XYZ file of C-alpha atoms in Angstrom:
543
model
C 0.102 -0.023 0.054
C 1.194 3.296 -1.050
C 3.042 5.522 2.106
C 5.109 8.212 2.212
C 5.634 9.625 5.229
C 5.808 13.757 5.676
C 9.012 15.095 5.106
C 8.052 19.141 5.463
C 5.221 20.192 7.650
C 4.994 23.872 8.366
C 1.140 23.841 7.506
C -0.223 26.657 10.293
C -3.907 25.822 11.433
C -5.577 28.851 12.284
C -3.743 31.143 9.125
C -1.632 32.270 6.221
C 0.862 33.611 5.040
C 0.356 36.111 3.164
C 2.625 39.336 0.621
C 2.343 42.087 3.545
C 3.778 39.393 6.789
C 0.756 39.486 7.763
C -1.868 36.620 8.698
C -5.068 36.339 7.565
C -8.282 33.404 7.608
C -7.436 31.776 3.794
C -9.777 32.042 0.728
C -11.414 29.023 0.640
C -13.097 28.172 -2.311
C -15.151 24.888 -3.008
C -15.623 22.638 -6.427
C -18.857 20.252 -6.584
C -18.824 18.093 -9.167
C -22.746 17.015 -10.008
C -22.563 13.028 -10.154
C -19.266 12.311 -11.405
C -18.066 8.933 -11.247
C -15.192 7.100 -9.321
C -13.522 6.830 -12.837
C -14.176 9.787 -14.312
C -11.332 11.371 -13.132
C -7.370 10.041 -14.442
C -6.412 9.602 -10.731
C -7.782 6.781 -10.245
C -5.760 5.213 -12.926
C -8.822 5.343 -15.636
C -7.738 6.304 -19.284
C -10.479 7.663 -20.414
C -11.667 10.524 -18.776
C -8.239 12.163 -18.759
C -9.160 15.016 -15.491
C -4.888 16.636 -15.828
C -6.680 20.056 -13.725
C -7.384 17.997 -11.408
C -4.531 15.119 -11.607
C -2.541 17.555 -10.742
C -4.901 19.580 -7.661
C -4.061 16.092 -6.083
C -0.769 15.032 -7.265
C 0.226 18.276 -5.544
C -2.322 17.758 -3.312
C -4.153 15.315 -0.719
C -5.994 12.548 -2.177
C -8.683 11.271 0.034
C -8.444 7.951 -0.706
C -11.777 6.895 1.686
C -14.387 9.818 0.833
C -17.488 9.981 1.502
C -21.265 11.280 0.520
C -24.875 11.243 0.382
C -25.420 8.737 -2.500
C -27.677 11.381 -4.131
C -27.337 15.389 -4.533
C -29.924 17.421 -2.161
C -28.818 15.453 0.590
C -25.579 15.528 0.290
C -25.491 19.426 -0.337
C -27.711 18.846 2.849
C -25.379 17.218 4.895
C -21.836 19.665 3.275
C -23.369 22.857 4.186
C -25.018 21.657 7.505
C -22.596 19.266 9.674
C -24.703 17.198 10.210
C -26.362 13.982 8.721
C -29.317 14.151 5.727
C -31.358 12.249 7.810
C -31.275 13.708 11.303
C -32.349 17.199 8.674
C -36.040 16.011 7.110
C -33.959 15.438 3.410
C -33.026 13.016 2.973
C -34.167 10.215 -0.112
C -34.866 10.704 -3.108
C -34.319 14.764 -3.698
C -36.046 17.582 -4.273
C -38.527 18.606 -6.990
C -39.358 21.800 -8.596
C -43.052 21.365 -7.189
C -41.684 21.423 -3.645
C -42.822 22.806 -0.775
C -40.723 21.641 0.804
C -36.753 22.964 2.123
C -33.004 22.195 4.750
C -35.204 23.908 7.569
C -34.166 27.490 8.694
C -33.220 26.465 12.186
C -29.925 24.938 10.804
C -26.819 26.821 10.449
C -25.495 27.134 7.554
C -21.828 27.155 6.165
C -21.991 30.328 4.547
C -23.886 31.957 6.963
C -20.285 30.957 9.336
C -18.013 32.219 7.584
C -20.118 35.530 7.262
C -19.870 35.831 10.821
C -16.064 35.987 10.454
C -16.345 37.945 7.842
C -16.223 36.316 4.497
C -17.008 37.631 0.866
C -19.545 34.387 0.082
C -20.400 33.579 -3.312
C -22.119 30.797 -4.981
C -22.160 30.105 -8.369
C -24.277 27.107 -9.952
C -26.192 24.780 -8.279
C -28.206 25.019 -5.403
C -31.215 22.068 -4.894
C -31.942 22.873 -1.669
C -35.075 25.085 -1.278
C -36.117 27.454 -3.528
C -40.054 27.526 -3.152
C -40.591 29.860 -0.754
C -37.977 33.010 -0.715
C -36.255 32.025 2.587
C -35.513 28.369 0.955
C -33.017 30.796 -0.751
C -29.185 31.120 -0.859
C -28.855 34.981 -0.751
C -31.015 33.766 2.400
C -28.437 31.115 3.530
C -25.741 32.974 4.159
C -24.760 33.382 -0.001
C -23.605 37.640 -0.883
C -24.626 36.604 -4.625
C -25.752 33.237 -6.325
C -26.473 32.909 -10.752
C -26.856 30.082 -11.059
C -30.016 27.123 -11.034
C -31.717 26.796 -8.643
C -33.257 22.933 -9.321
C -31.340 19.714 -9.853
C -29.893 20.335 -13.162
C -30.839 22.623 -16.084
C -30.789 21.619 -20.048
C -27.034 22.506 -20.614
C -27.110 25.462 -23.604
C -30.910 26.137 -22.760
C -30.693 26.135 -19.047
C -34.122 24.504 -18.799
C -35.351 21.807 -16.174
C -37.954 19.658 -16.966
C -40.504 17.018 -15.124
C -42.752 14.578 -15.989
C -46.179 15.079 -13.512
C -49.290 13.783 -13.261
C -50.923 16.242 -16.308
C -47.835 15.416 -18.087
C -43.793 16.605 -18.406
C -43.746 20.338 -17.592
C -40.626 22.932 -18.081
C -39.082 26.212 -16.989
C -35.975 28.415 -17.343
C -34.008 28.268 -14.069
C -30.784 30.155 -14.285
C -30.787 33.279 -12.426
C -28.667 35.838 -11.386
C -29.599 36.249 -7.063
C -33.639 36.736 -8.012
C -33.584 37.612 -11.242
C -33.677 35.663 -13.785
C -31.392 35.610 -16.428
C -32.846 35.973 -19.407
C -29.795 37.334 -21.182
C -26.836 34.539 -20.566
C -26.733 33.033 -23.729
C -23.982 30.191 -23.992
C -22.621 26.153 -22.731
C -23.491 26.954 -18.791
C -19.944 25.142 -17.856
C -18.139 27.850 -19.487
C -20.871 29.890 -18.108
C -19.803 29.284 -14.733
C -16.307 29.323 -15.558
C -16.292 32.129 -15.930
C -19.180 33.727 -13.750
C -16.301 31.946 -10.842
C -13.407 33.986 -12.187
C -14.790 37.218 -13.174
C -15.845 37.180 -9.275
C -11.969 36.028 -8.047
C -10.757 39.311 -10.710
C -12.467 41.159 -8.763
C -12.896 40.823 -5.788
C -11.132 42.706 -2.673
C -7.333 41.771 -1.280
C -8.369 43.208 1.392
C -11.399 40.509 2.820
C -10.788 36.671 2.716
C -13.461 34.449 0.615
C -15.538 32.112 -0.312
C -16.192 30.593 -3.337
C -18.573 27.556 -3.602
C -18.596 26.364 -7.829
C -21.290 23.883 -8.608
C -21.698 22.699 -11.558
C -24.418 21.618 -13.172
C -21.395 19.126 -15.010
C -21.508 15.881 -16.020
C -25.269 15.332 -14.598
C -27.416 14.476 -17.554
C -29.892 17.089 -18.544
C -33.945 16.225 -20.075
C -35.219 13.431 -21.776
C -34.560 13.742 -25.295
C -30.555 15.864 -24.729
C -29.371 14.287 -21.518
C -25.424 14.340 -22.759
C -24.268 17.681 -24.130
C -20.904 18.930 -24.934
C -19.603 21.045 -27.692
C -19.330 18.806 -30.992
C -15.085 19.770 -31.548
C -14.329 18.773 -27.336
C -17.032 15.662 -28.555
C -15.115 14.729 -31.427
C -11.593 14.548 -29.473
C -13.114 11.824 -27.447
C -13.383 9.707 -30.732
C -10.570 7.171 -28.791
C -13.556 5.812 -26.603
C -16.492 3.201 -28.116
C -19.216 3.897 -26.610
C -21.369 6.879 -27.750
C -22.530 8.247 -25.261
C -19.266 7.997 -23.100
C -17.412 10.250 -25.831
C -20.254 12.918 -25.144
C -20.025 12.261 -21.548
C -15.569 12.316 -21.500
C -16.712 16.077 -22.937
C -18.831 16.814 -20.422
C -16.108 15.829 -18.104
C -13.772 17.826 -20.097
C -15.045 21.126 -19.899
C -15.789 20.278 -15.613
C -11.523 19.762 -15.561
C -11.076 23.297 -17.461
C -13.724 25.121 -15.088
C -10.481 23.869 -11.767
C -7.664 24.400 -14.098
C -8.900 28.135 -15.099
C -10.347 28.806 -11.372
C -6.832 27.852 -10.643
C -5.195 30.030 -12.661
C -7.249 32.816 -11.743
C -6.531 32.594 -8.285
C -3.040 32.521 -9.246
C -3.258 35.682 -11.409
C -4.755 38.110 -8.364
C -2.353 37.308 -6.671
C -4.540 34.759 -3.244
C -3.256 31.729 -4.490
C -0.910 31.112 -1.717
C -3.510 32.685 0.834
C -5.996 30.107 -0.027
C -7.449 25.933 -0.241
C -8.992 24.326 -2.516
C -11.350 21.542 -1.930
C -12.533 19.625 -5.002
C -15.188 16.346 -4.331
C -18.382 15.608 -6.710
C -21.842 15.054 -4.734
C -22.729 11.606 -4.888
C -21.547 8.645 -7.603
C -22.212 8.555 -11.125
C -25.615 7.394 -12.655
C -24.091 4.648 -15.157
C -28.226 3.930 -14.966
C -31.207 4.060 -14.371
C -33.115 7.526 -13.388
C -31.086 10.901 -14.298
C -28.729 8.548 -16.179
C -25.592 9.873 -17.546
C -23.710 7.130 -18.149
C -20.645 8.025 -15.582
C -18.537 4.830 -14.402
C -18.384 4.315 -11.249
C -16.400 1.515 -12.021
C -15.175 -0.682 -10.075
C -17.000 -0.294 -7.401
C -20.500 -1.732 -6.811
C -23.907 0.218 -7.215
C -24.173 3.689 -8.340
C -26.964 6.598 -7.433
C -29.559 5.979 -5.208
C -27.328 3.113 -3.595
C -25.658 2.457 -0.353
C -23.062 0.748 -1.791
C -19.880 2.083 -2.523
C -20.463 2.837 -6.301
C -22.906 5.183 -4.871
C -20.767 7.321 -1.554
C -17.553 6.233 -2.312
C -16.775 9.600 -4.588
C -13.826 11.495 -5.714
C -12.378 14.158 -2.821
C -9.358 15.920 -2.266
C -8.509 19.414 -1.296
C -5.357 21.732 -1.753
C -2.704 24.276 -0.949
C 0.547 25.764 -2.004
C 0.977 24.265 2.198
C -0.008 21.141 1.190
C 1.939 20.216 -1.707
C 4.916 19.389 0.578
C 3.417 16.297 2.514
C 1.713 13.218 2.101
C -0.349 12.644 -1.276
C -2.860 10.493 0.568
C -4.372 10.745 2.772
C -6.208 7.471 3.439
C -8.483 7.429 6.811
C -12.707 7.592 6.643
C -13.822 11.643 5.536
C -17.579 12.207 4.813
C -19.691 14.823 3.317
C -20.843 16.198 7.248
C -17.478 16.936 8.364
C -16.142 20.237 5.976
C -17.756 22.014 7.901
C -15.971 22.021 10.720
C -13.393 20.426 8.797
C -12.404 24.361 6.680
C -13.960 26.106 9.811
C -10.529 24.606 11.800
C -8.877 25.584 8.362
C -10.173 29.855 8.075
C -9.648 29.334 12.097
C -12.874 28.911 13.628
C -13.606 26.956 16.700
C -16.906 24.344 15.364
C -20.132 24.361 16.385
C -21.101 20.908 18.138
C -23.701 20.295 17.447
C -23.397 18.771 14.353
C -22.571 15.338 13.081
C -19.187 16.087 11.349
C -15.774 15.871 12.406
C -12.744 18.455 12.070
C -10.417 16.606 10.229
C -8.346 19.555 9.809
C -5.318 18.705 11.995
C -5.564 14.639 10.429
C -4.976 15.488 7.636
C -2.288 18.437 7.363
C -1.014 15.901 9.851
C -1.098 12.197 8.064
C -2.785 11.802 11.368
C -5.787 8.531 11.130
C -9.231 9.763 11.171
C -10.652 10.634 14.043
C -14.591 9.493 11.829
C -14.361 5.743 11.967
C -18.571 5.673 11.594
C -19.892 6.667 8.741
C -24.046 6.934 8.333
C -26.252 6.153 4.811
C -29.866 6.408 6.011
C -33.001 6.723 3.425
C -36.455 5.887 4.909
C -37.936 7.620 1.747
C -36.339 4.632 -0.242
C -36.565 2.195 2.326
C -32.708 1.126 2.610
C -29.986 2.435 5.829
C -26.352 1.230 5.946
C -23.482 1.754 8.139
C -19.759 1.753 8.033
C -17.795 1.551 11.166
C -13.550 0.830 10.286
C -13.767 -1.901 8.126
C -16.763 -3.712 7.850
C -19.889 -2.043 6.471
C -24.144 -3.912 7.023
C -26.883 -2.925 3.879
C -30.053 -3.468 5.167
C -33.802 -2.814 3.221
C -34.805 -2.534 0.368
C -32.713 -1.473 -2.862
C -32.943 -1.559 -7.113
C -31.347 -4.978 -7.295
C -30.196 -3.093 -11.033
C -29.075 0.222 -9.698
C -26.709 -2.006 -7.172
C -24.715 -4.496 -9.280
C -21.708 -4.022 -11.072
C -21.643 -1.595 -13.846
C -19.102 0.799 -15.560
C -17.245 -1.752 -17.650
C -18.890 -2.037 -19.878
C -18.310 1.826 -21.049
C -14.410 1.101 -20.718
C -14.102 0.033 -24.539
C -11.481 1.708 -26.134
C -11.190 1.843 -30.072
C -7.268 3.526 -30.607
C -4.612 4.562 -27.793
C -5.485 7.097 -25.503
C -4.088 10.607 -25.415
C -1.031 10.702 -23.364
C -1.256 10.845 -19.842
C 1.990 13.180 -18.719
C 1.348 14.759 -22.274
C -1.819 16.199 -20.921
C -0.170 17.087 -17.077
C 2.863 18.881 -18.275
C -0.497 20.630 -20.618
C -2.729 21.783 -18.433
C -3.199 25.298 -16.177
C -2.628 23.788 -13.321
C 0.871 22.185 -14.197
C 1.911 25.991 -16.214
C 0.866 27.875 -12.031
C 2.769 25.009 -10.110
C 6.080 25.548 -12.453
C 4.899 29.441 -11.994
C 4.448 29.180 -8.423
C 7.796 27.535 -7.831
C 6.754 24.075 -6.635
C 8.598 21.076 -6.737
C 6.902 18.197 -8.492
C 8.696 15.639 -10.460
C 6.611 14.835 -13.439
C 8.529 11.135 -13.326
C 6.476 10.786 -10.162
C 3.384 10.470 -10.839
C 3.025 7.374 -9.056
C -0.630 7.864 -7.657
C -3.234 6.877 -9.320
C -1.742 3.426 -9.787
C -2.257 3.450 -5.667
C -4.946 4.631 -5.718
C -6.592 2.676 -8.758
C -8.944 -0.632 -7.039
C -9.051 -4.010 -8.529
C -10.361 -6.632 -7.249
C -12.462 -9.564 -8.361
C -16.006 -9.324 -9.763
C -18.486 -12.939 -7.975
C -20.941 -13.980 -10.871
C -23.949 -11.614 -10.007
C -26.512 -15.049 -8.658
C -23.607 -14.533 -5.662
C -24.140 -11.139 -4.869
C -25.757 -10.608 -1.997
C -28.573 -8.095 -2.833
C -30.540 -6.783 0.901
C -34.300 -7.002 1.386
C -36.598 -7.556 4.413
C -35.155 -10.566 5.954
C -31.716 -10.291 4.096
C -28.458 -7.922 5.265
C -25.031 -7.589 3.818
C -22.414 -7.357 5.207
C -18.532 -6.038 3.692
C -15.667 -6.070 4.964
C -14.450 -3.132 2.932
C -11.569 -2.643 3.165
C -10.611 -6.316 2.062
C -13.612 -6.010 -0.576
C -13.710 -2.677 -2.023
C -16.283 -3.570 -4.215
C -18.811 -5.257 -1.843
C -18.470 -8.860 -3.531
C -18.551 -11.080 -0.839
C -20.759 -11.650 2.410
C -19.893 -12.025 5.497
C -22.873 -12.119 7.049
C -22.878 -16.098 8.012
C -19.625 -15.735 8.594
C -20.071 -13.516 11.761
C -23.423 -13.277 12.907
C -21.966 -10.516 16.271
C -20.839 -7.969 13.992
C -24.121 -8.233 12.185
C -26.238 -7.887 15.149
C -23.625 -5.480 16.842
C -23.534 -3.539 13.376
C -27.167 -3.380 13.421
C -28.301 -2.492 16.893
C -26.008 0.752 15.791
C -28.399 0.729 13.435
C -31.164 1.487 14.113
C -30.077 3.741 17.729
C -29.098 5.982 14.866
C -32.823 6.367 12.699
C -34.277 6.639 16.025
C -32.664 10.061 15.287
C -34.268 9.748 11.783
C -36.600 13.050 10.655
C -39.700 11.098 8.545
C -39.711 12.082 4.966
C -43.430 11.755 3.924
C -43.593 9.542 0.757
C -44.698 9.357 -1.964
C -43.473 13.875 -2.306
C -45.944 15.873 -3.878
C -45.362 18.087 -5.702
C -47.848 21.116 -6.116
C -49.747 22.398 -9.580
C -48.996 26.239 -8.026
C -45.541 25.965 -8.730
C -46.722 25.206 -12.487
C -44.236 27.453 -15.011
C -46.196 28.267 -17.189
C -48.224 29.894 -14.208
C -44.861 31.692 -13.492
C -44.060 33.069 -17.050
C -42.555 30.084 -17.597
C -39.642 29.935 -14.915
C -39.259 28.337 -11.612
C -40.131 30.420 -9.373
C -41.166 30.923 -5.274
C -44.507 30.209 -5.150
C -45.802 29.304 -2.004
C -44.651 32.634 -0.671
C -48.125 34.246 -2.552
C -50.126 31.091 -1.765
C -49.314 31.858 2.400
C -50.301 36.091 1.344
C -53.642 35.221 0.024
C-alpha cells in the first residue's frame, strides 16, 4: 500500500502567510461536480476521462482515498452545508423536485453563514437544490452574498430549462438566476458560463477580505430527456478513442469541467491570492451509470450507482489543495464524510466549529497525515427504504434496494477504439501544471504513481452470488479487503451483524421522517410564472 512519510510540515492550523508578512484567514474555494463517477477522474487510474487539472491538484495536494458522501444530491449538499447527516435534518432520500414546497429547515445554520460571521465575502456559482419554493430558502437568504446559477437539480446545458413529469404530463421552465432575477440574457454552454462567473468573482474580489467561493457545477449531470448528454461538438470529436458513443459525449462534459478547475486555479494565481487559498474538489455522489438521471458515468470497479448505499453510490472523488500542503503526503487514507467539511474548513479558517453537528473536524488529521477521528458513517434513506453503516473495516447494508442499480456497472463503458492521449502530455499541457511551475512548487513528472495507488482492482463474482439486502436479508462486507462488495460475510460474522445493526437502529431513531410519496404542487407550474421555476409558496401564504 502506498504510504509516504511527511518529510516537511509547516502548515499553520489557523492562518496563512500573505505577501505583506501578516497572517489572514485563507480564501476557500469549494468546487462540486454533479454525478461524477469514481472512475471518471484519471488520478483514479482511468484512461478514458483524462482530468489533468484535477489530477495536478491531487498530485500536489492531498487525495482523499476514502471520502464518502450521501448517495443523492440534495442530501449530500444538505450535509455539506449544515454539517449534519441529511436524515437528522429531514432532507434524506429522493432529491428535491421543483414542484415541492420543501427546503433545508431554517433552524440549521449553514456554512456560508458561519463564514460571513468571520468576515468572509460569500459567493455561490451554480447549483443550489436546497429549496426555492419560498424566498427564505434561497441561497442569498442562507448566507451567500450572491448567487448565479440554477436552483433545482439540473438544467439543460444550453437552454437552462428543467423538465419534470407530473400527473398532468411534462412541465418545463427556465431555471437560471442571478440572485432573484431570471438570467434571460445568458448565452452559451452552462459549464463555460459558471466558469466565467467564477473567474469574474475572483478577478474583482477585494483582497483585503477573505473569500468563500462555492462553484457547484451542473456537469456532468444529465440533461432533460431527449438531450441527456450535451457537450460542444469539437470537444466530443477529440474523444473518438472511446468506443461508447454516449461515453464520448460524457467525456466531453468532464473535459469542460476539468478545464474550469484549471481556469479557476489560474485566476486565483493571476489575482495573487492562490498562496492564501484552500481549494476543495469533490463529487456530490456517485455516477449514474443507468436508471434515473443516467449520464453514463462509471464508478468501476465499485458496486452500485447514485441512489444506492453501495460503494459506487457513496464513495466518491475528493481532494484538498493549498500551497502549504504540497510538501506533505499526497494520499490521506482515513475516513471522511461530506458532513465533515463544515467543521474542517471552519478549523482551517481559524474558527471553533459548532458542537451540535455530526461532522468531525479533520483538518489536523489531514494536514499532519494522522489517523482519522471518524470510524463510523451512516447512510439512511427512509424514503427509498434502505440503510447502511460503516464501522472501521465493516459495512452493513439493510432494507430494500433496486437490484439493477446495485450490481457492478461501468465496466462495459471502458472500451477503447485506439490508444488514448498520453497522460504525461495531458498533465504538462494543463493550466494547473503551468501555475504550479510558475509558483516553484516541486513536482517531478516521473513521480505520478498516485493513480496506480488510488486504482481499485478486485474480482467481480457472478451476480447470482452477490448479496442484495431485503426485509429478511442483511449484507455484511469488509470494504477494506473487498472494496467491490462481492463477498457477503453475514454468515461468518453474525456477532458483527448484530452489533452494527443495533447501532444502526439507534441512529435511525434520530431520523426526521420523509413523506412518501412526495407531492408536486400544481401551483408551482412554470406556465403560471412566465415559464420559470420560481418562488411560489410565498404567494399562497399571503392569499
